Every structure is written in C-alpha cells, then in structure tokens.
Amino acid sequence: MLVLDTPSSLRLVDHPLRHDLADEAHARPFDPVSAPSQISYIAFLNRNFTHEQEHWLLSQLCTQFDATPPDPAQIHYSVDVGAMRIKWARHSEFSSYTFTRHGWVPDPFAQPALSTVPSDWLQQLPGQVLVAAHAGMMSERDLPHGMETIANQFFAGNDLIGSEIGGGVGKVLTDFHIHPDGFSRYLLVDRSMGQRQAGRMLQRLFEIDTYRMMAFLALPLAKSISPELTQADRELSELTNAMTEARMADEPLVLDRLTQLAARIERALSMTDFRFSASHAYYDIVRRRIEELREVRIQGIQPFHEFMERRLRPAMDTCESVAGRQRVLAERVNRASALLRTRVDISRERQNQELLSSMDRRAHLQLRLQETVEGLSIAAITYYGVALIGYVAKGLKAAGLSLNPEMVMAGSIPLVALGIYLTGRKLRRRLAAEIHR
C-alpha cells in the first residue's frame, strides 16, 4: 500500500466559515454531573438584553469568583469556581444560566446550588425570567421509599410526572409546578448512569421545560387575535353579500373597505407569523428531547410524553388553527378583492367605451362641420381670388388691351375654385400621411 507523507509546510486554503461550522458541532456541550448534586437553572428572554450586556454581567460574576471571563464573541461558556460549576448559553430568543454544585445535602430544594451565587449579582439578572428550576440528583439508595413520601417531602404533595429514563439507568420526577420560592423542581435519581449521560439527561429536562414555555408564548397571542379574526370573517361575509347587490357607483366604496380589511389581516399576519412558526419549531424540539429520554413508564405516574401530549398539544393545535384561519381569511379577502376589482375594471372599460363612442360621434360631427366650413371657405377664397383677377383684367384693359373684365372674371371662377379645392385636398393628404407615419 502506497503511503503519501503530507509535508508540514503544506497550507490548505480553508473556506472562511470552515472552523465556525466545525465548532457548531461542539456548541453548548453537556456538562458531566454525578450524584449527589444540586443544580439551579434560570432561562430568561434576551430580546431587551444585548450580547454585550450579558457578557458584562457574566464577567462581573467571574470577577467575584476570581475566574477568567469569557471571550466577547462567545455565546456559551462554562467555568469551575471552587465546588460549583457555572454554565451560560445565549440562544436566539433566550439565555440560560446553570449552576451545579456537587455534594450531599438532606434537601436539595431547601439548599439549592443558587444559594452559593452572590445575591447582589442575581438582582441584576433581567426581569423577564421564563424558566427557573432547581434540580437535585441523588442515588437510588438515598431516595425515600414510596411515591407518596417523595411527593410530600419534595413536591408539596402535588401529583408527580416522571418516568425511568435511558432505558432504566435512571429516574426523573417533577410536578411542573412553580413553588413559593419561584422555582420548579426536578428530582433525578441515579441507578447506573455515567456522569456525561447524567449531564445529557439533566440538560434535556431543562430544555424540555424551556422550549415548552417558549412554545406556550404563542397561546395568549392566539387567544387575543381570535376575536379579531371572527370580526374580520363576519365583515368579509357582509362585504361579499354587498358585492352581489352593489351598484356601479357603490363598487369603489366596497373595494376600499375590502382593501382596508386586507391591510388589517396582513398586519395581523406580520405580527403573529413569526411567533406561531417559532412555537411550532419549539414544540418539535420538546418532542425530540422527550424521545431522547427513552422513557419507561413508572406504574401510577404520568410520563413526560403523555403529559405533554395532553397539555401542550392542545395549545399547539389552537395556535395552528388560528394561524390557518388567518391564512385562509387572507386568501378569501384577496379573492373577493380580485373579483370586485375585475368588476370595477369592467365597469370602467364600459364607461371608457361609451366615452370613446361619444368622442367618435363628436369627431364625426366635427368632420362634417369642418367639411361644411371648408366648402364655405372655398367659395370665399374663390370670391376674393376672382375679384383680384378682375382688378388685373381692368388694369390690362386700361393699358390698352382689348379685354372684357366681366368675361375674364366669369371664366376664371371654375378654374380658381378647382385650384383651391385641389390644393386643399393635397394638404389634407399630406397631413394624414404624417399622422399615420
């Protein structure tokens, strides 16, 4: 087998985005975690919080822990500060902080990892927090016996949602409630998970909660716009009925109302289209993350996929229904506008045809009048031309020529009239030829 040695001096010409695209495969890596640990997670909307502001805030936290701050261009960052690990990530619409602390505590929700973070720094976090959760990871031998005991001890007696995950290597329990401290709770039980597998499972749980809330953002919008769509539908029906009875003079007014209705619907589409599309994408992510958990049902406990299908799916169906109503309504308005615009155009063409016919009649009458005037003009010009010839004949007679001026004038009348007629016809033909050229 022939082996070619690549010289160390060889320099390949890279695509400008080669390294950036390759780094995307390693973006936002999973942090390893092992039992026992406490984890605190916060996700907030970053639409009013720039990347520079986030970098400054994270740098302040790193300074307090004597850690190296992130590079200004980074969109994710992890650092160990003593017994705690800090992880930050910025996404398109939200940013998240994850604080992980290893060690045993009797109640991971009474002593969360967030208690280690300086309170003055936490006060500077943006106010639009979307998800805040505490998670405790413990081994199965430390887990209290009985689901009722677990619910009473860690979840205020609420109904539990959860399942065995990873095909049975672990277990996760939650109640999806926001507790009095403002945080929801997750209990991750380790049977035989590796540290990286546990980290992946934990991040998937937080992503399920985050993307679930991001998907839910479209539901209030769908509910608020639904009455407006009903009103627009009713107005469109009224305008469609008015079209069948509208007179020619009323058609422009009906068309103007249809145009205003179309503008309102397009404005609503521009305001909601992104949110509905984003919610659909977030819902798909939730479903994929639940599949990646590889759930095994725990007897008497509702699993994640069943909970999401019963609670999140109806909300997404509502959003899809409203989005579909918007698009169908916009198409109906466009069809009605096109139909009425065609009627208006036909009416205008009919009016234009009548105007052209009227103009043609006027032109014909004007031509007849012009021919009459031309006839009178020929007679007048002939009269003056013959008079001039008469003066010339009288002058020649006075000069001694034997002429009868009256006879000369009488004989010149047909010649002068014919000459004027032929000259006029020649001029008309020349003008017509120039017009049609």
Short mmCIF file of C-alpha atoms in Angstrom, two decimals:
data_model
loop_
_atom_site.label_atom_id
_atom_site.label_comp_id
_atom_site.label_asym_id
_atom_site.label_seq_id
_atom_site.Cartn_x
_atom_site.Cartn_y
_atom_site.Cartn_z
CA MET A 1 0.00 0.00 0.00
CA LEU A 2 1.37 3.39 -1.00
CA VAL A 3 1.50 5.95 1.82
CA LEU A 4 1.96 9.60 0.94
CA ASP A 5 3.60 11.81 3.52
CA THR A 6 1.98 15.18 3.88
CA PRO A 7 4.62 17.87 4.23
CA SER A 8 4.30 20.02 7.34
CA SER A 9 4.69 23.12 5.20
CA LEU A 10 1.53 22.33 3.24
CA ARG A 11 -1.13 25.02 3.73
CA LEU A 12 -4.64 24.26 2.56
CA VAL A 13 -6.93 27.11 1.55
CA ASP A 14 -9.81 26.94 4.04
CA HIS A 15 -13.32 28.17 3.48
CA PRO A 16 -13.83 31.34 5.57
CA LEU A 17 -16.52 29.57 7.63
CA ARG A 18 -14.82 26.18 7.96
CA HIS A 19 -13.82 26.49 11.61
CA ASP A 20 -17.04 28.24 12.63
CA LEU A 21 -19.14 25.49 11.05
CA ALA A 22 -16.99 22.78 12.60
CA ASP A 23 -17.32 24.40 16.04
CA GLU A 24 -21.11 24.26 15.74
CA ALA A 25 -20.91 20.51 16.28
CA HIS A 26 -19.39 21.18 19.70
CA ALA A 27 -21.51 24.18 20.67
CA ARG A 28 -23.17 24.16 24.12
CA PRO A 29 -21.62 20.86 25.31
CA PHE A 30 -23.16 18.77 28.08
CA ASP A 31 -21.52 19.22 31.47
CA PRO A 32 -20.89 15.99 33.42
CA VAL A 33 -22.74 15.63 36.70
CA SER A 34 -22.81 12.92 39.33
CA ALA A 35 -24.85 12.11 42.41
CA PRO A 36 -25.24 13.72 44.83
CA SER A 37 -25.52 17.21 43.28
CA GLN A 38 -27.74 20.26 43.31
CA ILE A 39 -28.41 22.17 40.12
CA SER A 40 -30.14 25.53 39.60
CA TYR A 41 -31.27 26.66 36.17
CA ILE A 42 -32.56 30.06 35.01
CA ALA A 43 -33.70 30.95 31.49
CA PHE A 44 -34.80 34.49 30.55
CA LEU A 45 -35.86 36.25 27.39
CA ASN A 46 -32.98 38.27 25.97
CA ARG A 47 -34.85 40.43 23.46
CA ASN A 48 -34.11 43.56 25.56
CA PHE A 49 -30.71 42.37 26.77
CA THR A 50 -27.84 42.65 24.29
CA HIS A 51 -24.94 40.24 23.96
CA GLU A 52 -22.59 42.93 25.27
CA GLN A 53 -24.74 43.42 28.38
CA GLU A 54 -24.81 39.69 29.03
CA HIS A 55 -21.05 39.45 28.60
CA TRP A 56 -20.57 42.30 31.08
CA LEU A 57 -22.89 40.66 33.63
CA LEU A 58 -21.17 37.28 33.30
CA SER A 59 -17.76 38.95 33.60
CA GLN A 60 -18.88 40.54 36.87
CA LEU A 61 -19.74 37.10 38.26
CA CYS A 62 -16.41 35.66 37.10
CA THR A 63 -14.58 38.54 38.77
CA GLN A 64 -16.28 37.80 42.10
CA PHE A 65 -15.09 34.19 41.90
CA ASP A 66 -11.60 35.08 40.52
CA ALA A 67 -12.38 33.21 37.29
CA THR A 68 -11.33 34.09 33.75
CA PRO A 69 -14.22 35.88 31.97
CA PRO A 70 -15.42 34.63 28.58
CA ASP A 71 -14.30 35.97 25.24
CA PRO A 72 -16.66 38.74 23.99
CA ALA A 73 -17.51 36.71 20.88
CA GLN A 74 -18.57 33.57 22.79
CA ILE A 75 -22.23 32.56 23.00
CA HIS A 76 -21.68 29.76 25.53
CA TYR A 77 -19.27 29.43 28.43
CA SER A 78 -18.51 27.07 31.33
CA VAL A 79 -16.16 27.53 34.24
CA ASP A 80 -15.46 25.82 37.57
CA VAL A 81 -15.35 28.11 40.59
CA GLY A 82 -14.46 26.07 43.65
CA ALA A 83 -17.12 23.43 44.30
CA MET A 84 -19.54 24.98 41.81
CA ARG A 85 -19.68 24.98 38.02
CA ILE A 86 -21.24 27.90 36.12
CA LYS A 87 -22.60 27.43 32.60
CA TRP A 88 -24.01 30.21 30.41
CA ALA A 89 -25.54 29.97 26.91
CA ARG A 90 -27.20 32.54 24.68
CA HIS A 91 -29.84 31.38 22.19
CA SER A 92 -31.82 33.30 19.61
CA GLU A 93 -34.65 34.34 21.94
CA PHE A 94 -33.48 33.40 25.41
CA SER A 95 -30.35 32.94 27.51
CA SER A 96 -29.72 30.48 30.32
CA TYR A 97 -27.54 30.03 33.39
CA THR A 98 -26.89 26.66 35.02
CA PHE A 99 -25.24 26.42 38.43
CA THR A 100 -24.07 22.95 39.53
CA ARG A 101 -22.76 22.09 43.00
CA HIS A 102 -21.57 18.64 43.99
CA GLY A 103 -22.16 17.29 47.47
CA TRP A 104 -24.79 15.75 49.70
CA VAL A 105 -27.48 17.84 51.36
CA PRO A 106 -30.62 16.49 53.08
CA ASP A 107 -33.00 18.62 50.99
CA PRO A 108 -31.63 19.77 47.59
CA PHE A 109 -34.53 22.19 47.17
CA ALA A 110 -34.05 23.86 50.56
CA GLN A 111 -30.29 24.25 49.90
CA PRO A 112 -30.08 24.73 46.11
CA ALA A 113 -26.93 25.50 44.16
CA LEU A 114 -28.18 29.03 43.58
CA SER A 115 -27.67 29.81 47.27
CA THR A 116 -23.91 29.88 46.57
CA VAL A 117 -24.29 32.68 43.97
CA PRO A 118 -23.96 36.26 45.33
CA SER A 119 -27.42 37.76 45.83
CA ASP A 120 -26.34 41.23 44.60
CA TRP A 121 -25.35 39.68 41.26
CA LEU A 122 -28.64 37.78 41.00
CA GLN A 123 -30.53 41.05 41.44
CA GLN A 124 -29.00 42.28 38.17
CA LEU A 125 -30.49 39.45 36.09
CA PRO A 126 -33.14 40.60 33.59
CA GLY A 127 -36.68 40.58 34.93
CA GLN A 128 -38.30 38.52 32.14
CA VAL A 129 -37.43 35.12 33.57
CA LEU A 130 -39.20 32.37 31.66
CA VAL A 131 -37.97 29.26 33.48
CA ALA A 132 -36.42 28.89 36.93
CA ALA A 133 -35.82 25.39 38.25
CA HIS A 134 -33.93 23.59 40.98
CA ALA A 135 -32.83 20.01 40.41
CA GLY A 136 -31.47 17.51 42.85
CA MET A 137 -29.55 14.43 41.79
CA MET A 138 -29.24 11.56 44.23
CA SER A 139 -28.51 7.88 44.10
CA GLU A 140 -31.36 5.43 44.38
CA ARG A 141 -30.26 4.24 47.82
CA ASP A 142 -30.78 7.78 49.19
CA LEU A 143 -34.27 8.10 47.70
CA PRO A 144 -37.18 7.91 50.18
CA HIS A 145 -39.42 4.89 49.73
CA GLY A 146 -42.82 5.34 48.10
CA MET A 147 -44.04 7.91 45.62
CA GLU A 148 -46.38 9.47 48.13
CA THR A 149 -43.49 10.06 50.52
CA ILE A 150 -41.39 11.60 47.72
CA ALA A 151 -44.28 13.84 46.69
CA ASN A 152 -44.86 15.04 50.25
CA GLN A 153 -41.18 15.55 51.04
CA PHE A 154 -40.01 17.27 47.86
CA PHE A 155 -43.07 18.39 45.87
CA ALA A 156 -45.57 19.70 48.47
CA GLY A 157 -47.83 16.70 47.90
CA ASN A 158 -48.52 17.54 44.23
CA ASP A 159 -49.19 14.87 41.61
CA LEU A 160 -45.92 13.63 40.12
CA ILE A 161 -44.92 13.39 36.48
CA GLY A 162 -41.94 11.25 35.59
CA SER A 163 -40.52 8.00 34.33
CA GLU A 164 -37.48 5.83 34.19
CA ILE A 165 -35.05 7.26 31.63
CA GLY A 166 -32.23 5.97 29.49
CA GLY A 167 -33.91 2.60 29.26
CA GLY A 168 -33.93 2.22 33.05
CA VAL A 169 -30.49 3.56 34.12
CA GLY A 170 -32.14 6.46 35.95
CA LYS A 171 -35.38 8.01 37.06
CA VAL A 172 -36.72 11.57 36.99
CA LEU A 173 -39.67 13.07 38.87
CA THR A 174 -41.26 16.52 38.78
CA ASP A 175 -44.64 18.17 39.29
CA PHE A 176 -44.27 21.05 36.75
CA HIS A 177 -45.46 23.47 39.46
CA ILE A 178 -43.84 26.77 40.36
CA HIS A 179 -43.28 26.58 44.10
CA PRO A 180 -43.45 29.52 46.55
CA ASP A 181 -39.74 30.27 46.04
CA GLY A 182 -40.46 30.91 42.32
CA PHE A 183 -38.72 27.73 41.10
CA SER A 184 -39.98 24.45 39.72
CA ARG A 185 -38.36 21.20 40.87
CA TYR A 186 -36.77 18.11 39.32
CA LEU A 187 -35.51 15.04 41.14
CA LEU A 188 -33.03 12.97 39.12
CA VAL A 189 -32.32 9.51 40.56
CA ASP A 190 -29.13 7.73 39.54
CA ARG A 191 -29.10 3.98 39.16
CA SER A 192 -26.21 3.30 36.82
CA MET A 193 -25.75 6.48 34.79
CA GLY A 194 -22.38 7.80 33.80
CA GLN A 195 -21.52 11.40 34.57
CA ARG A 196 -21.87 12.56 30.96
CA GLN A 197 -25.09 10.61 30.46
CA ALA A 198 -26.49 12.22 33.60
CA GLY A 199 -25.42 15.63 32.29
CA ARG A 200 -27.16 15.00 28.98
CA MET A 201 -30.34 13.84 30.70
CA LEU A 202 -30.36 16.86 33.01
CA GLN A 203 -29.89 19.31 30.15
CA ARG A 204 -32.67 17.64 28.19
CA LEU A 205 -35.01 18.07 31.17
CA PHE A 206 -34.21 21.78 31.38
CA GLU A 207 -34.61 22.15 27.60
CA ILE A 208 -37.98 20.39 27.71
CA ASP A 209 -39.18 22.89 30.30
CA THR A 210 -37.68 25.88 28.47
CA TYR A 211 -38.92 25.02 25.00
CA ARG A 212 -42.30 24.07 26.44
CA MET A 213 -42.63 27.60 27.83
CA MET A 214 -41.32 29.14 24.60
CA ALA A 215 -43.93 27.19 22.65
CA PHE A 216 -46.64 28.35 25.06
CA LEU A 217 -45.82 32.01 24.30
CA ALA A 218 -47.96 31.79 21.16
CA LEU A 219 -51.10 30.68 23.02
CA PRO A 220 -52.02 34.09 24.58
CA LEU A 221 -51.40 35.69 21.20
CA ALA A 222 -53.67 33.17 19.50
CA LYS A 223 -56.41 33.77 22.07
CA SER A 224 -56.14 37.56 21.77
CA ILE A 225 -56.29 37.59 17.99
CA SER A 226 -59.10 35.05 17.64
CA PRO A 227 -61.93 37.58 18.30
CA GLU A 228 -60.42 39.93 15.72
CA LEU A 229 -60.39 37.12 13.15
CA THR A 230 -64.04 36.36 13.94
CA GLN A 231 -64.95 40.01 13.41
CA ALA A 232 -62.95 40.14 10.18
CA ASP A 233 -64.68 36.96 8.96
CA ARG A 234 -68.07 38.49 9.70
CA GLU A 235 -67.13 41.73 7.91
CA LEU A 236 -65.87 39.78 4.90
CA SER A 237 -69.20 37.92 4.68
CA GLU A 238 -71.07 41.23 4.78
CA LEU A 239 -68.88 42.70 2.06
CA THR A 240 -69.25 39.57 -0.09
CA ASN A 241 -73.03 39.82 0.16
CA ALA A 242 -72.85 43.55 -0.59
CA MET A 243 -70.87 42.80 -3.75
CA THR A 244 -73.81 40.90 -5.26
CA GLU A 245 -76.17 43.85 -4.71
CA ALA A 246 -73.75 46.74 -5.21
CA ARG A 247 -74.49 49.26 -7.93
CA MET A 248 -71.78 50.60 -10.14
CA ALA A 249 -71.46 53.74 -8.03
CA ASP A 250 -71.09 51.65 -4.83
CA GLU A 251 -68.34 49.32 -6.09
CA PRO A 252 -65.38 51.66 -5.37
CA LEU A 253 -66.58 52.08 -1.76
CA VAL A 254 -66.89 48.31 -1.26
CA LEU A 255 -63.44 47.82 -2.80
CA ASP A 256 -61.97 50.40 -0.42
CA ARG A 257 -63.42 48.54 2.58
CA LEU A 258 -62.04 45.26 1.27
CA THR A 259 -58.61 46.86 0.86
CA GLN A 260 -58.68 48.11 4.45
CA LEU A 261 -59.74 44.65 5.67
CA ALA A 262 -56.89 43.04 3.72
CA ALA A 263 -54.43 45.50 5.29
CA ARG A 264 -55.65 44.61 8.79
CA ILE A 265 -55.27 40.89 8.14
CA GLU A 266 -51.79 41.32 6.64
CA ARG A 267 -50.76 43.38 9.67
CA ALA A 268 -52.02 40.62 11.97
CA LEU A 269 -50.09 38.07 9.91
CA SER A 270 -46.87 40.06 10.18
CA MET A 271 -47.34 40.34 13.96
CA THR A 272 -48.08 36.65 14.58
CA ASP A 273 -46.45 34.63 11.80
CA PHE A 274 -43.01 34.51 13.42
CA ARG A 275 -44.41 33.63 16.85
CA PHE A 276 -46.57 30.80 15.50
CA SER A 277 -43.74 29.41 13.37
CA ALA A 278 -41.30 29.61 16.30
CA SER A 279 -43.77 27.86 18.62
CA HIS A 280 -44.17 25.03 16.13
CA ALA A 281 -40.38 24.64 15.98
CA TYR A 282 -40.10 24.71 19.78
CA TYR A 283 -42.82 22.07 20.09
CA ASP A 284 -40.87 19.81 17.73
CA ILE A 285 -37.77 20.26 19.92
CA VAL A 286 -39.77 19.31 23.03
CA ARG A 287 -40.97 16.13 21.37
CA ARG A 288 -37.45 15.23 20.22
CA ARG A 289 -35.98 15.84 23.68
CA ILE A 290 -38.65 13.62 25.26
CA GLU A 291 -37.83 10.86 22.74
CA GLU A 292 -34.16 11.19 23.68
CA LEU A 293 -35.05 10.46 27.33
CA ARG A 294 -36.06 6.91 26.26
CA GLU A 295 -38.82 6.77 28.88
CA VAL A 296 -40.04 3.66 30.66
CA ARG A 297 -43.35 4.12 32.47
CA ILE A 298 -43.47 4.01 36.27
CA GLN A 299 -46.68 2.42 37.50
CA GLY A 300 -49.15 5.09 38.59
CA ILE A 301 -47.02 8.03 37.31
CA GLN A 302 -47.80 10.02 34.18
CA PRO A 303 -44.73 10.06 31.86
CA PHE A 304 -43.42 13.19 30.17
CA HIS A 305 -44.63 12.35 26.67
CA GLU A 306 -48.17 11.71 27.91
CA PHE A 307 -48.22 14.92 29.96
CA MET A 308 -47.00 16.99 27.02
CA GLU A 309 -49.45 15.44 24.59
CA ARG A 310 -52.35 16.17 26.94
CA ARG A 311 -51.29 19.70 27.95
CA LEU A 312 -49.03 21.15 25.25
CA ARG A 313 -50.53 19.55 22.15
CA PRO A 314 -53.98 21.22 22.52
CA ALA A 315 -52.28 24.61 22.86
CA MET A 316 -50.27 23.99 19.70
CA ASP A 317 -53.42 22.85 17.89
CA THR A 318 -55.08 26.12 18.90
CA CYS A 319 -52.14 28.13 17.55
CA GLU A 320 -52.11 26.15 14.30
CA SER A 321 -55.87 26.63 13.96
CA VAL A 322 -55.59 30.40 14.42
CA ALA A 323 -52.65 30.58 12.01
CA GLY A 324 -54.64 28.57 9.45
CA ARG A 325 -57.68 30.83 9.90
CA GLN A 326 -55.50 33.85 9.27
CA ARG A 327 -54.11 32.48 6.02
CA VAL A 328 -57.48 31.23 4.77
CA LEU A 329 -59.08 34.59 5.61
CA ALA A 330 -56.29 36.44 3.82
CA GLU A 331 -56.82 34.27 0.72
CA ARG A 332 -60.59 34.85 0.82
CA VAL A 333 -60.12 38.60 1.09
CA ASN A 334 -57.67 38.53 -1.82
CA ARG A 335 -60.12 36.54 -3.96
CA ALA A 336 -63.01 38.87 -3.11
CA SER A 337 -60.83 41.91 -3.81
CA ALA A 338 -59.70 40.46 -7.13
CA LEU A 339 -63.31 39.69 -8.12
CA LEU A 340 -64.56 43.14 -7.19
CA ARG A 341 -61.55 44.78 -8.82
CA THR A 342 -62.40 42.88 -12.01
CA ARG A 343 -65.98 44.17 -11.82
CA VAL A 344 -64.74 47.71 -11.30
CA ASP A 345 -62.33 47.36 -14.23
CA ILE A 346 -65.11 46.05 -16.47
CA SER A 347 -67.34 48.95 -15.43
CA ARG A 348 -64.57 51.39 -16.18
CA GLU A 349 -63.91 49.77 -19.54
CA ARG A 350 -67.60 50.07 -20.33
CA GLN A 351 -67.52 53.73 -19.35
CA ASN A 352 -64.39 54.23 -21.41
CA GLN A 353 -66.06 52.53 -24.37
CA GLU A 354 -69.05 54.81 -24.06
CA LEU A 355 -66.74 57.80 -23.78
CA LEU A 356 -64.84 56.72 -26.86
CA SER A 357 -68.10 56.24 -28.78
CA SER A 358 -69.21 59.71 -27.72
CA MET A 359 -65.87 61.14 -28.78
CA ASP A 360 -66.16 59.31 -32.11
CA ARG A 361 -69.60 60.85 -32.69
CA ARG A 362 -68.27 64.27 -31.80
CA ALA A 363 -65.34 63.78 -34.16
CA HIS A 364 -67.72 62.74 -36.94
CA LEU A 365 -69.90 65.80 -36.37
CA GLN A 366 -66.79 67.96 -36.20
CA LEU A 367 -65.62 66.48 -39.51
CA ARG A 368 -68.97 67.25 -41.13
CA LEU A 369 -68.83 70.76 -39.75
CA GLN A 370 -65.28 71.12 -40.97
CA GLU A 371 -66.28 69.94 -44.46
CA THR A 372 -69.09 72.50 -44.46
CA VAL A 373 -66.72 75.19 -43.34
CA GLU A 374 -64.21 74.11 -45.98
CA GLY A 375 -66.91 74.42 -48.65
CA LEU A 376 -67.72 77.95 -47.47
CA SER A 377 -64.01 78.69 -47.32
CA ILE A 378 -63.53 77.59 -50.93
CA ALA A 379 -66.37 79.87 -52.00
CA ALA A 380 -64.96 82.80 -50.04
CA ILE A 381 -61.41 82.30 -51.30
CA THR A 382 -62.70 81.88 -54.85
CA TYR A 383 -64.65 85.11 -54.48
CA TYR A 384 -61.59 87.04 -53.40
CA GLY A 385 -59.37 85.32 -55.96
CA VAL A 386 -61.75 86.17 -58.84
CA ALA A 387 -62.00 89.75 -57.56
CA LEU A 388 -58.23 90.03 -57.75
CA ILE A 389 -58.29 88.64 -61.30
CA GLY A 390 -60.98 91.22 -62.16
CA TYR A 391 -58.75 94.03 -60.90
CA VAL A 392 -55.91 92.68 -63.00
CA ALA A 393 -58.16 92.46 -66.11
CA LYS A 394 -59.40 96.04 -65.61
CA GLY A 395 -55.82 97.23 -65.32
CA LEU A 396 -54.85 95.48 -68.52
CA LYS A 397 -57.91 96.95 -70.32
CA ALA A 398 -56.90 100.44 -69.17
CA ALA A 399 -53.44 99.74 -70.51
CA GLY A 400 -54.89 99.27 -73.99
CA LEU A 401 -55.62 95.58 -74.20
CA SER A 402 -58.93 94.59 -75.65
CA LEU A 403 -60.36 92.65 -72.68
CA ASN A 404 -63.75 92.31 -71.14
CA PRO A 405 -63.09 92.19 -67.38
CA GLU A 406 -66.51 90.69 -66.61
CA MET A 407 -65.92 87.81 -69.03
CA VAL A 408 -62.43 87.20 -67.65
CA MET A 409 -63.82 87.08 -64.11
CA ALA A 410 -66.64 84.76 -65.12
CA GLY A 411 -64.28 82.39 -66.91
CA SER A 412 -61.79 82.29 -64.03
CA ILE A 413 -64.34 81.25 -61.38
CA PRO A 414 -64.29 77.46 -62.09
CA LEU A 415 -60.52 77.45 -62.54
CA VAL A 416 -59.88 79.27 -59.26
CA ALA A 417 -62.37 77.10 -57.37
CA LEU A 418 -60.85 73.90 -58.78
CA GLY A 419 -57.33 75.04 -57.93
CA ILE A 420 -58.29 75.86 -54.36
CA TYR A 421 -60.07 72.51 -53.94
CA LEU A 422 -57.11 70.51 -55.31
CA THR A 423 -54.63 72.43 -53.18
CA GLY A 424 -56.70 71.78 -50.02
CA ARG A 425 -57.04 68.08 -50.81
CA LYS A 426 -53.28 67.77 -51.30
CA LEU A 427 -52.62 69.43 -47.96
CA ARG A 428 -55.10 67.11 -46.18
CA ARG A 429 -53.45 64.02 -47.68
CA ARG A 430 -50.00 65.21 -46.61
CA LEU A 431 -51.19 65.84 -43.06
CA ALA A 432 -52.90 62.41 -42.93
CA ALA A 433 -49.72 60.74 -44.15
CA GLU A 434 -47.70 62.46 -41.41
CA ILE A 435 -50.23 61.43 -38.74
CA HIS A 436 -50.13 57.73 -39.76
CA ARG A 437 -46.37 57.68 -40.22
#
